[in-house]
Short mmCIF file of C-alpha atoms in Angstrom, two decimals:
data_model
loop_
_atom_site.label_atom_id
_atom_site.label_comp_id
_atom_site.label_asym_id
_atom_site.label_seq_id
_atom_site.Cartn_x
_atom_site.Cartn_y
_atom_site.Cartn_z
CA MET A 281 -19.92 13.01 26.73
CA ARG A 282 -19.97 9.26 26.08
CA ARG A 283 -16.71 9.54 24.13
CA ILE A 284 -15.03 11.53 26.92
CA SER A 285 -16.18 9.00 29.52
CA SER A 286 -14.79 6.17 27.40
CA LEU A 287 -11.51 7.97 26.99
CA TRP A 288 -10.97 8.49 30.69
CA LEU A 289 -12.09 4.97 31.52
CA SER A 290 -9.54 3.77 28.98
CA ILE A 291 -6.89 5.85 30.70
CA LEU A 292 -7.71 4.34 34.06
CA LEU A 293 -7.56 0.83 32.61
CA GLY A 294 -4.42 1.48 30.63
CA LEU A 295 -5.82 0.19 27.35
CA ILE A 296 -4.23 2.48 24.82
CA PRO A 297 -4.03 1.31 21.24
CA THR A 298 -0.73 2.13 19.58
CA GLU A 299 -0.04 2.55 15.93
CA SER A 300 2.35 0.29 14.23
CA GLY A 301 5.95 0.62 14.84
CA VAL A 302 8.73 -0.66 12.86
CA ALA A 303 11.52 -3.02 13.45
CA LEU A 304 14.56 -2.63 11.33
CA ALA A 305 17.32 -5.11 11.75
CA SER A 306 19.94 -6.90 9.75
CA SER A 307 20.35 -10.42 8.55
CA SER A 308 23.83 -11.64 7.80
CA ASN A 309 22.47 -13.89 5.05
CA ASN A 310 21.07 -11.14 2.86
CA LYS A 311 23.00 -10.00 -0.13
CA PHE A 312 23.37 -6.33 0.68
CA ARG A 313 24.13 -6.51 4.41
CA SER A 314 27.29 -6.15 6.38
CA ALA A 315 27.77 -7.97 9.66
CA GLY A 316 26.85 -4.96 11.75
CA ARG A 317 23.90 -3.72 9.75
CA GLY A 318 20.58 -2.82 11.29
CA PHE A 319 18.91 -1.03 14.19
CA ALA A 320 19.65 -4.15 16.22
CA SER A 321 23.04 -5.78 16.43
CA ASN A 322 23.44 -8.94 14.38
CA SER A 323 23.42 -11.40 17.27
CA HIS A 324 23.54 -11.40 21.04
CA ILE A 325 24.46 -14.09 23.54
CA PHE A 326 22.81 -13.96 26.93
CA ASP A 327 23.26 -16.16 29.98
CA ASN A 328 20.16 -18.27 30.39
CA GLY A 329 20.57 -18.52 34.12
CA SER A 330 21.55 -22.18 34.10
CA GLY A 331 25.15 -21.95 33.06
CA GLY A 332 24.41 -22.10 29.35
CA SER A 333 23.83 -19.42 26.76
CA ASN A 334 21.05 -18.51 24.41
CA VAL A 335 21.92 -17.14 21.01
CA ILE A 336 19.48 -14.40 20.20
CA GLY A 337 19.98 -12.70 16.90
CA ASN A 338 18.65 -11.62 13.56
CA SER A 339 20.02 -14.69 11.85
CA ILE A 340 19.22 -17.64 14.07
CA PHE A 341 19.50 -19.81 11.02
CA ASP A 342 19.77 -19.22 7.29
CA PHE A 343 16.51 -17.63 6.34
CA ALA A 344 14.97 -17.84 2.91
CA ILE A 345 15.44 -14.91 0.57
CA SER A 346 12.23 -14.32 -1.33
CA ARG A 347 12.23 -13.22 -4.93
CA GLY A 348 9.04 -12.47 -6.76
CA GLY A 349 6.46 -15.09 -5.89
CA ALA A 350 8.93 -17.80 -4.92
CA THR A 351 11.08 -18.37 -1.88
CA LYS A 352 14.63 -19.62 -2.31
CA SER A 353 16.24 -21.20 0.73
CA LYS A 354 19.95 -21.19 1.29
CA SER A 355 21.67 -24.15 2.91
CA ARG A 356 21.85 -24.15 6.70
CA SER A 357 24.89 -25.08 8.71
CA ASP A 358 24.82 -27.28 11.80
CA THR A 359 25.85 -24.24 13.82
CA SER A 360 22.93 -22.11 12.70
CA THR A 361 20.48 -24.94 13.27
CA GLN A 362 21.80 -25.41 16.80
CA ALA A 363 21.51 -21.68 17.43
CA PHE A 364 17.86 -21.80 16.37
CA ALA A 365 17.16 -24.82 18.55
CA THR A 366 18.85 -23.23 21.55
CA ASN A 367 16.76 -20.10 21.12
CA THR A 368 13.45 -21.93 21.03
CA ALA A 369 11.53 -22.05 24.29
CA GLY A 370 9.58 -25.16 25.19
CA ILE A 371 10.50 -27.46 22.27
CA ASP A 372 13.03 -30.25 22.43
CA ALA A 373 15.89 -29.56 20.01
CA SER A 374 15.63 -32.95 18.31
CA ILE A 375 11.91 -32.51 17.65
CA LEU A 376 12.48 -29.04 16.24
CA GLU A 377 15.39 -30.09 14.06
CA GLY A 378 13.24 -32.77 12.46
CA SER A 379 10.67 -30.13 11.49
CA LEU A 380 12.99 -27.55 9.93
CA GLU A 381 12.33 -28.58 6.33
CA GLU A 382 8.76 -29.82 6.71
CA LYS A 383 6.07 -27.78 4.97
CA ARG A 384 2.50 -28.14 6.17
CA PRO A 385 -0.53 -25.95 5.52
CA LEU A 386 -1.08 -23.79 8.59
CA LYS A 387 -4.18 -22.06 9.97
CA VAL A 388 -2.89 -18.71 11.22
CA LEU A 389 -4.89 -16.31 13.37
CA PHE A 390 -3.66 -12.72 13.74
CA LEU A 391 -4.90 -10.57 16.62
CA SER A 392 -5.02 -6.84 15.95
CA SER A 393 -7.15 -3.71 15.89
CA ASP A 394 -7.48 -0.94 13.32
CA THR A 395 -5.91 1.73 15.53
CA GLY A 396 -3.78 2.94 12.66
CA GLY A 397 -3.09 1.01 9.48
CA GLY A 398 0.29 -0.33 10.49
CA HIS A 399 -0.96 -3.27 12.57
CA ARG A 400 -3.03 -4.66 9.72
CA ALA A 401 -0.20 -4.00 7.25
CA SER A 402 2.21 -6.03 9.39
CA ALA A 403 -0.30 -8.87 9.66
CA GLU A 404 -0.85 -8.86 5.90
CA ALA A 405 2.90 -8.91 5.25
CA LEU A 406 3.30 -11.92 7.54
CA GLY A 407 0.20 -13.60 6.14
CA LYS A 408 1.48 -13.36 2.57
CA GLN A 409 4.74 -14.97 3.65
CA PHE A 410 2.84 -17.90 5.19
CA LEU A 411 1.16 -18.43 1.82
CA ILE A 412 4.56 -18.37 0.10
CA GLN A 413 6.50 -20.53 2.52
CA TYR A 414 3.72 -22.90 3.59
CA PRO A 415 1.52 -23.53 0.50
CA GLY A 416 -2.12 -24.17 1.27
CA SER A 417 -2.03 -22.09 4.45
CA THR A 418 -4.82 -19.70 5.42
CA TYR A 419 -4.82 -16.66 7.68
CA GLU A 420 -7.46 -14.50 9.35
CA LEU A 421 -7.36 -11.29 11.37
CA ALA A 422 -9.54 -10.86 14.46
CA ASP A 423 -10.26 -7.68 16.42
CA LEU A 424 -11.31 -9.26 19.70
CA TRP A 425 -12.09 -6.01 21.50
CA THR A 426 -14.32 -4.54 18.81
CA ASP A 427 -16.20 -7.83 18.36
CA HIS A 428 -16.35 -9.10 21.95
CA GLY A 429 -15.30 -6.33 24.32
CA VAL A 430 -17.34 -4.34 26.78
CA LEU A 431 -16.82 -0.61 27.27
CA PRO A 432 -14.27 0.87 26.83
CA TYR A 433 -12.65 -1.90 24.76
CA ARG A 434 -15.13 -1.97 21.91
CA THR A 435 -14.63 1.77 21.33
CA LEU A 436 -10.84 1.59 20.97
CA VAL A 437 -10.85 2.18 17.21
CA ASN A 438 -13.00 5.32 17.45
CA THR A 439 -11.02 6.47 20.48
CA TYR A 440 -7.80 6.18 18.52
CA LYS A 441 -9.18 8.08 15.52
CA HIS A 442 -10.33 10.93 17.75
CA MET A 443 -7.21 11.21 19.87
CA SER A 444 -4.67 10.78 17.06
CA ALA A 445 -6.24 13.89 15.53
CA HIS A 446 -5.55 15.74 18.80
CA PRO A 447 -1.85 15.10 19.57
CA LEU A 448 -1.82 16.75 23.00
CA GLN A 449 -4.72 14.60 24.19
CA TRP A 450 -3.01 11.54 22.78
CA LYS A 451 0.27 12.38 24.51
CA ILE A 452 -1.43 12.60 27.90
CA PHE A 453 -3.53 9.54 27.14
CA TYR A 454 -0.52 7.44 26.10
CA HIS A 455 1.78 8.30 28.97
CA LEU A 456 -0.90 7.93 31.65
CA SER A 457 -1.64 4.44 30.37
CA ASN A 458 1.95 3.31 29.98
CA THR A 459 2.43 2.28 33.62
CA LYS A 460 2.60 -1.02 35.46
CA LEU A 461 -0.41 -0.16 37.62
CA ASN A 462 -2.62 0.50 34.61
CA GLU A 463 -1.33 -2.64 32.92
CA VAL A 464 -2.28 -4.81 35.90
CA CYS A 465 -5.72 -3.19 36.22
CA ALA A 466 -6.47 -3.52 32.51
CA ASN A 467 -5.37 -7.15 32.37
CA LEU A 468 -7.50 -8.09 35.37
CA HIS A 469 -10.55 -6.19 34.15
CA SER A 470 -10.39 -7.56 30.60
CA LYS A 471 -10.07 -11.15 31.81
CA LEU A 472 -13.08 -10.79 34.10
CA THR A 473 -15.34 -9.01 31.61
CA CYS A 474 -14.31 -10.44 28.23
CA GLY A 475 -12.34 -13.63 28.89
CA ARG A 476 -15.05 -16.21 28.20
CA ARG A 477 -16.13 -14.65 24.91
CA ILE A 478 -12.52 -14.29 23.78
CA LYS A 479 -11.82 -17.97 24.52
CA ASP A 480 -14.92 -19.01 22.58
CA ARG A 481 -13.84 -16.86 19.63
CA LEU A 482 -10.34 -18.33 19.60
CA GLU A 483 -11.74 -21.86 19.74
CA SER A 484 -14.08 -21.14 16.82
CA HIS A 485 -11.10 -20.38 14.58
CA ASP A 486 -9.32 -23.64 15.52
CA PRO A 487 -5.92 -22.07 14.71
CA ASP A 488 -2.59 -23.87 14.51
CA VAL A 489 -0.84 -20.69 15.65
CA ILE A 490 -1.88 -17.30 17.05
CA ILE A 491 0.13 -14.13 16.39
CA SER A 492 -0.50 -10.81 18.14
CA VAL A 493 0.52 -7.63 16.31
CA HIS A 494 -1.14 -5.22 18.76
CA PRO A 495 -0.19 -4.28 22.34
CA THR A 496 -3.70 -4.76 23.74
CA MET A 497 -4.01 -8.24 22.23
CA ASN A 498 -1.53 -10.05 24.44
CA HIS A 499 -2.35 -10.78 28.08
CA THR A 500 -5.98 -11.91 28.06
CA PRO A 501 -5.81 -13.64 24.65
CA LEU A 502 -2.64 -15.44 25.78
CA VAL A 503 -4.22 -16.60 29.06
CA LYS A 504 -7.28 -17.87 27.20
CA THR A 505 -5.11 -19.58 24.59
CA GLN A 506 -3.30 -21.42 27.38
CA GLN A 507 -6.62 -22.48 28.91
CA LEU A 508 -7.84 -23.65 25.53
CA SER A 509 -4.64 -25.64 24.99
CA LYS A 510 -5.19 -27.50 28.26
CA GLU A 511 -8.81 -28.26 27.44
CA LEU A 512 -7.96 -29.56 23.96
CA GLY A 513 -4.89 -31.45 25.08
CA LYS A 514 -2.60 -29.75 22.57
CA HIS A 515 -0.29 -26.76 22.62
CA ILE A 516 -1.42 -23.77 20.53
CA PRO A 517 1.68 -21.57 20.11
CA PHE A 518 1.21 -17.85 20.75
CA PHE A 519 3.69 -15.30 19.36
CA THR A 520 3.90 -11.51 19.59
CA VAL A 521 5.43 -9.34 16.86
CA VAL A 522 6.08 -5.86 18.28
CA THR A 523 5.27 -3.28 15.63
CA ASP A 524 7.00 -0.32 17.25
CA LEU A 525 10.51 0.89 16.51
CA GLY A 526 11.92 3.39 18.97
CA SER A 527 9.57 2.93 21.92
CA GLY A 528 6.97 0.40 23.02
CA HIS A 529 3.91 0.36 25.25
CA CYS A 530 4.16 -1.75 28.40
CA MET A 531 1.36 -4.05 27.25
CA TRP A 532 3.51 -5.49 24.46
CA PHE A 533 5.69 -7.58 26.73
CA GLU A 534 4.24 -10.84 28.07
CA LYS A 535 6.57 -13.33 29.70
CA ASN A 536 4.70 -16.50 28.68
CA VAL A 537 4.53 -16.06 24.91
CA ASP A 538 6.33 -18.70 22.85
CA LYS A 539 8.47 -15.93 21.38
CA LEU A 540 8.41 -12.17 21.15
CA TYR A 541 9.98 -10.40 18.16
CA VAL A 542 11.28 -6.89 18.80
CA ALA A 543 12.50 -4.18 16.48
CA SER A 544 15.69 -2.85 17.95
CA ASP A 545 18.23 -2.99 20.74
CA ARG A 546 16.35 -0.29 22.64
CA LEU A 547 13.13 -2.32 22.48
CA TYR A 548 14.98 -5.45 23.56
CA LYS A 549 16.32 -3.61 26.60
CA LEU A 550 12.86 -2.20 27.28
CA ALA A 551 11.34 -5.68 27.24
CA ARG A 552 13.98 -6.92 29.67
CA ARG A 553 13.67 -3.87 31.93
CA ARG A 554 9.91 -4.26 32.16
CA GLY A 555 10.59 -7.66 33.73
CA GLY A 556 8.32 -9.52 31.35
CA THR A 557 9.59 -11.69 28.55
CA PRO A 558 12.68 -13.77 29.45
CA PRO A 559 15.71 -13.39 27.17
CA GLU A 560 15.44 -16.89 25.71
CA ARG A 561 12.05 -15.95 24.28
CA LEU A 562 13.17 -12.62 22.77
CA VAL A 563 14.37 -12.27 19.18
CA LEU A 564 15.76 -9.15 17.51
CA THR A 565 14.33 -8.92 14.03
CA GLY A 566 12.71 -6.35 11.74
CA LEU A 567 9.27 -4.96 11.06
CA PRO A 568 7.37 -7.18 8.62
CA ILE A 569 6.85 -5.06 5.52
CA ARG A 570 5.35 -5.86 2.14
CA HIS A 571 6.96 -8.63 0.13
CA GLY A 572 7.36 -6.21 -2.77
CA PHE A 573 10.12 -4.42 -0.87
CA ALA A 574 12.17 -7.62 -0.68
CA VAL A 575 11.73 -8.05 -4.42
CA GLN A 576 12.71 -4.45 -5.18
CA ALA A 577 15.62 -4.44 -2.72
CA GLU A 578 17.01 -7.52 -4.44
CA GLN A 579 16.83 -5.79 -7.82
CA LEU A 580 18.02 -2.37 -6.67
CA GLY A 581 20.90 -3.28 -4.36
CA ASP A 582 22.89 -0.19 -3.43
CA ARG A 583 21.20 2.75 -5.15
CA THR A 584 24.47 4.70 -5.11
CA SER A 585 26.19 2.10 -7.31
CA PRO A 586 26.14 2.35 -11.13
CA GLN A 587 23.80 -0.64 -11.30
CA GLY A 588 21.54 0.85 -8.64
CA LYS A 589 21.37 4.18 -10.44
CA ASP A 590 20.48 2.45 -13.70
CA TYR A 591 17.71 0.47 -12.03
CA GLN A 592 16.32 3.60 -10.35
CA ARG A 593 16.33 5.45 -13.67
CA THR A 594 14.50 2.55 -15.32
CA MET A 595 11.89 2.53 -12.57
CA LYS A 596 11.26 6.27 -12.98
CA VAL A 597 10.63 5.80 -16.68
CA GLU A 598 8.31 2.84 -16.05
CA LEU A 599 6.27 5.03 -13.70
CA GLY A 600 5.99 7.75 -16.34
CA MET A 601 8.61 10.16 -14.99
CA ASP A 602 11.72 11.80 -16.37
CA GLY A 603 14.48 9.29 -15.64
CA ASP A 604 17.12 11.99 -15.23
CA LYS A 605 15.28 14.25 -12.78
CA PRO A 606 15.50 13.65 -9.02
CA MET A 607 12.15 12.69 -7.52
CA VAL A 608 10.76 13.71 -4.14
CA LEU A 609 8.01 11.44 -2.85
CA VAL A 610 5.58 13.20 -0.48
CA MET A 611 3.30 10.93 1.54
CA GLY A 612 0.61 11.79 4.06
CA GLY A 613 -0.77 8.38 4.99
CA GLY A 614 -3.85 6.64 3.63
CA GLU A 615 -6.08 9.62 4.36
CA GLY A 616 -3.73 12.15 2.76
CA VAL A 617 -3.81 14.23 5.93
CA GLY A 618 -1.39 16.74 7.35
CA SER A 619 -0.03 19.90 5.81
CA LEU A 620 0.63 18.24 2.45
CA SER A 621 -0.63 21.19 0.45
CA ASP A 622 1.65 23.70 2.21
CA ILE A 623 4.62 21.33 1.99
CA VAL A 624 4.13 20.91 -1.77
CA ASN A 625 3.84 24.68 -2.26
CA GLU A 626 6.99 25.46 -0.29
CA LEU A 627 8.90 22.62 -1.90
CA TYR A 628 7.93 23.71 -5.41
CA ALA A 629 8.87 27.34 -4.74
CA GLU A 630 12.23 26.48 -3.13
CA LEU A 631 13.25 24.07 -5.90
CA TYR A 632 12.20 26.62 -8.51
CA GLN A 633 14.12 29.49 -6.92
CA GLN A 634 17.24 27.39 -6.38
CA GLY A 635 17.21 26.21 -9.99
CA VAL A 636 16.81 22.52 -9.13
CA ASP A 637 14.96 20.39 -11.68
CA ALA A 638 12.79 17.77 -9.97
CA THR A 639 9.61 15.72 -9.96
CA ILE A 640 7.35 15.93 -6.90
CA CYS A 641 5.06 12.91 -6.50
CA VAL A 642 2.33 13.50 -3.93
CA VAL A 643 0.45 10.51 -2.50
CA CYS A 644 -2.93 11.98 -1.53
CA GLY A 645 -4.61 8.75 -0.42
CA ARG A 646 -8.35 9.23 0.03
CA ASN A 647 -8.03 13.00 -0.19
CA GLU A 648 -9.53 13.37 -3.66
CA LYS A 649 -10.04 17.09 -3.12
CA LEU A 650 -6.31 17.64 -2.64
CA LYS A 651 -5.51 15.52 -5.67
CA GLU A 652 -7.85 17.51 -7.91
CA ASP A 653 -6.57 20.79 -6.48
CA LEU A 654 -2.95 19.88 -7.24
CA LEU A 655 -3.88 18.92 -10.79
CA THR A 656 -5.26 22.41 -11.46
CA ARG A 657 -3.05 24.51 -9.17
CA ASP A 658 -1.27 27.52 -10.69
CA PHE A 659 2.26 26.93 -9.44
CA ASN A 660 3.56 30.14 -11.01
CA GLN A 661 1.24 31.98 -8.67
CA VAL A 662 2.36 29.69 -5.84
CA VAL A 663 5.96 30.82 -6.36
CA GLN A 664 4.93 34.47 -6.16
CA ASP A 665 2.79 33.86 -3.07
CA VAL A 666 5.62 32.05 -1.29
CA LYS A 667 8.06 34.84 -2.19
CA SER A 668 5.67 37.44 -0.82
CA LYS A 669 5.12 35.47 2.37
CA ARG A 670 8.86 35.07 2.90
CA ARG A 671 9.46 38.80 2.39
CA THR A 672 6.74 39.59 4.90
CA GLY A 673 8.27 37.14 7.33
CA ARG A 674 11.74 38.69 6.95
CA LYS A 675 10.30 42.16 7.43
CA ARG A 676 8.56 41.14 10.65
CA ARG A 677 11.69 39.48 11.99
CA PHE A 678 13.74 42.57 11.06
CA LEU A 679 11.31 44.93 12.79
CA SER A 680 11.36 42.68 15.84
CA ARG A 681 15.16 42.97 15.95
CA ILE A 682 14.93 46.75 15.60
CA PHE A 683 12.64 47.08 18.60
CA ARG A 684 14.85 44.78 20.65
CA ARG A 685 17.94 46.84 19.81
CA LYS A 686 16.38 50.28 19.92
CA ALA A 687 17.67 51.02 23.41
CA LYS A 688 21.22 50.44 22.19
CA GLY A 689 20.77 52.50 19.08
CA ASP A 690 21.98 49.53 17.02
CA LEU A 691 19.80 49.97 13.98
CA GLU A 692 20.37 48.18 10.71
CA GLU A 693 19.18 48.95 7.26
CA MET A 694 16.51 46.53 6.18
CA VAL A 695 17.39 44.83 2.91
CA LEU A 696 15.00 42.37 1.31
CA THR A 697 16.69 40.32 -1.37
CA ASP A 698 15.40 37.79 -3.85
CA ASP A 699 17.35 34.63 -3.08
CA SER A 700 16.51 32.94 -6.37
CA THR A 701 19.47 31.65 -8.36
CA GLY A 702 17.60 30.19 -11.29
CA ARG A 703 14.40 28.62 -12.50
CA GLY A 704 14.04 24.94 -11.81
CA GLN A 705 11.84 22.80 -14.02
CA ILE A 706 9.42 21.21 -11.57
CA THR A 707 6.73 18.62 -12.34
CA VAL A 708 4.06 17.87 -9.73
CA VAL A 709 2.39 14.45 -9.99
CA PRO A 710 -0.65 14.01 -7.68
CA LEU A 711 -1.48 10.38 -6.88
CA GLY A 712 -4.41 8.78 -5.08
CA PHE A 713 -4.00 5.37 -3.48
CA VAL A 714 -0.76 3.80 -4.64
CA SER A 715 -0.43 0.03 -4.93
CA LYS A 716 3.14 0.20 -6.22
CA VAL A 717 4.65 1.79 -3.11
CA PRO A 718 7.89 -0.27 -3.35
CA GLU A 719 8.40 0.88 -6.93
CA TYR A 720 7.76 4.54 -6.08
CA MET A 721 10.21 4.38 -3.17
CA VAL A 722 12.84 2.88 -5.46
CA ALA A 723 12.24 5.68 -7.98
CA ALA A 724 12.33 8.38 -5.29
CA ASP A 725 15.49 10.17 -4.17
CA ILE A 726 13.95 11.56 -0.95
CA LEU A 727 10.86 10.61 1.03
CA VAL A 728 8.88 13.34 2.83
CA SER A 729 6.47 11.79 5.32
CA LYS A 730 5.25 11.58 8.91
CA ALA A 731 7.37 9.44 11.21
CA GLY A 732 5.28 6.28 11.01
CA PRO A 733 7.39 3.21 11.74
CA GLY A 734 6.13 1.24 8.75
CA THR A 735 6.97 4.02 6.34
CA ILE A 736 10.44 4.43 7.85
CA ALA A 737 11.08 0.69 7.60
CA GLU A 738 10.01 0.60 3.98
CA ALA A 739 12.18 3.56 3.05
CA ALA A 740 15.22 2.14 4.83
CA SER A 741 14.79 -1.21 3.11
CA VAL A 742 15.56 0.40 -0.26
CA GLY A 743 18.11 2.95 0.99
CA LEU A 744 15.83 5.99 0.75
CA PRO A 745 16.65 9.12 2.86
CA VAL A 746 13.71 10.39 4.92
CA MET A 747 12.50 13.88 5.84
CA MET A 748 10.07 13.44 8.74
CA THR A 749 7.38 16.10 9.05
CA SER A 750 5.35 15.05 12.10
CA PHE A 751 4.94 12.29 14.65
CA LEU A 752 2.35 11.06 17.11
CA PRO A 753 3.53 11.86 20.66
CA GLY A 754 4.44 8.85 22.71
CA GLN A 755 5.09 5.86 20.50
CA GLU A 756 6.31 7.67 17.36
CA ALA A 757 8.74 10.03 19.08
CA GLY A 758 11.22 7.17 19.32
CA ASN A 759 11.03 6.66 15.55
CA VAL A 760 12.42 10.15 14.99
CA GLU A 761 15.31 9.44 17.35
CA VAL A 762 16.16 6.21 15.55
CA VAL A 763 16.33 7.87 12.13
CA LEU A 764 18.49 10.68 13.49
CA GLU A 765 20.79 8.26 15.32
CA LYS A 766 21.24 6.11 12.22
CA GLY A 767 21.91 9.15 10.04
CA PHE A 768 19.50 8.69 7.15
CA GLY A 769 17.14 11.59 7.65
CA ALA A 770 16.01 14.67 9.53
CA TYR A 771 12.95 16.07 11.26
CA LYS A 772 11.43 19.46 10.44
CA HIS A 773 7.91 20.56 11.18
CA ARG A 774 7.51 23.88 9.32
CA PRO A 775 6.87 23.48 5.57
CA ALA A 776 9.41 26.20 4.68
CA GLU A 777 12.14 24.42 6.66
CA ILE A 778 11.21 21.09 5.10
CA ALA A 779 11.54 22.59 1.63
CA ASN A 780 14.84 24.28 2.44
CA VAL A 781 16.49 21.13 3.80
CA VAL A 782 15.17 18.84 1.06
CA THR A 783 16.44 21.21 -1.63
CA SER A 784 19.85 21.43 0.03
CA TRP A 785 20.04 17.62 0.09
CA LEU A 786 19.36 17.42 -3.64
CA GLN A 787 22.22 19.87 -4.21
CA ASN A 788 24.68 17.71 -2.26
CA ASP A 789 25.40 14.39 -4.00
CA GLU A 790 27.91 13.31 -1.36
CA LEU A 791 25.43 13.81 1.48
CA MET A 792 22.69 12.01 -0.44
CA ALA A 793 24.95 9.01 -1.01
CA SER A 794 25.94 8.93 2.64
CA MET A 795 22.32 9.00 3.86
CA SER A 796 21.32 6.34 1.35
CA LYS A 797 24.03 3.98 2.56
CA ALA A 798 23.02 4.64 6.17
CA ALA A 799 19.38 3.84 5.36
CA LEU A 800 20.36 0.65 3.57
CA ALA A 801 22.46 -0.40 6.56
CA ALA A 802 19.48 0.11 8.88
CA GLY A 803 16.83 -1.56 6.74
CA ASN A 804 15.69 -5.16 6.53
CA PRO A 805 13.34 -5.91 3.62
CA TYR A 806 13.35 -9.62 4.51
CA ALA A 807 11.97 -9.33 8.05
CA ALA A 808 8.56 -10.85 7.27
CA ASP A 809 10.25 -13.79 5.57
CA GLU A 810 12.54 -14.35 8.56
CA ILE A 811 9.81 -14.09 11.19
CA VAL A 812 7.48 -16.45 9.34
CA ARG A 813 10.25 -18.99 8.80
CA ASP A 814 10.95 -18.97 12.54
CA ILE A 815 7.29 -19.10 13.62
CA GLY A 816 6.41 -21.67 10.97
CA GLN A 817 9.11 -24.11 11.99
CA GLN A 818 8.14 -23.90 15.64
CA THR A 819 4.46 -24.32 14.80
CA VAL A 820 5.10 -27.41 12.66
CA ALA A 821 7.21 -28.86 15.46
CA TRP A 822 4.37 -28.36 17.94
CA MET A 823 1.84 -29.85 15.52
CA ASN A 824 4.02 -32.95 15.15
CA LEU A 825 4.39 -33.18 18.91
CA ASN A 826 0.65 -32.73 19.46
CA GLU A 827 -0.08 -35.61 17.09
CA LYS A 828 2.11 -38.10 18.95
#
């Protein structure tokens, strides 16, 4: 009863945690990009309302390209520097320009909540880049609602876990909250009930910069940051990195942030339509993903090229696989949830019957039971069981057609055929938690996964086609649309359909190459590097200004 009450109170207040979303965009400076690559266009020029223009784009100056543990910066032109200065709200261009090359240790505070792993993953990706680009920096992550909120705020994490396991409830929950009325009510209520404690918490960290990676961590924390800045006599910059891809909750978009980084053109338009963040404070960029993807993308390049194929083959061998077999990577999230077992069974049977040799790597996460089961599973029996189930299904569908046509006397002879054309050599490799996700995605030929924005961004960054198997209603529905629009994947829910389509892809080299190129065009493995470079330079500029 307490949980239900909290849920409905959350609905009334509009405080709905959203899982991470992904921003995929292009940078004209990166080696494997064309000028038009990405979910967002390469640059946009908008009238700033005063007769001038603001250049808002993925490449507001020449970002660093990170390799391994080091960051290599390309030379910047006067034009790109001016574009960056023009796009920076609140800082004089001359002050900013003098801080472009300065490296100072920064104290970074991320605001998030564990409503899905994507928010923390984005914060970690950004945090690692601060350590690379600004040596001596430190970063922390604070969940203000869990630590300092009253009901229903302090129950958001448990609320999310419950409702994400019940998609229909979540769908209603999400859409009821995603309104202006609920946003206003939630902002007012949170300021009145939690504002003082939140301000005290922010002051205790003494941050040089605050970055929100969660939709509920914007309005009240921003207001309290502004109050704290006035009391201390220095500006503490506050940035928001939107971690959604195809759709975004209304609470993401605050008009007074120093800058707001969005994933795609559709999110940019959404931010403008909501009447919040002004265009000069909006930047189209990508979802911050793990630094390892930038390293692997640099090594892999275009996986359809001879060099890319050689590197992929080498990676398969390093991971203990047959370098000449295609590999399907099946992921179910950190908990290993979903219909992974059924998907693996159907996929094995379809590949076997179609005579396609392949390796199936299954990331089980914390689901040790599934991992052990796959290690001992009799897949010969699985093939027979799947065949029997398919025959039964055909028979039922045939009988259904007979009864529908009986009045017309249009009866057909029922023929059940074995559609096998050969015997594929299939190897199933169950995995637990995987630390080398970038390497496995490079080795894979197809990814089978839920439509989480982080996973999609990671796959696209290395040109990996995606078969999406499920999505969380509301925020993740837009992710499916983006993948379909960009042409590097498909969505199927039934395990048999998933297996059928994936097998057909592996039998069509031309289609696989086309989807891989489309994924590569949409991905941006350097997004974390780019965002941190932008935020870092503005933060250093404000620190210099505060010290004068």
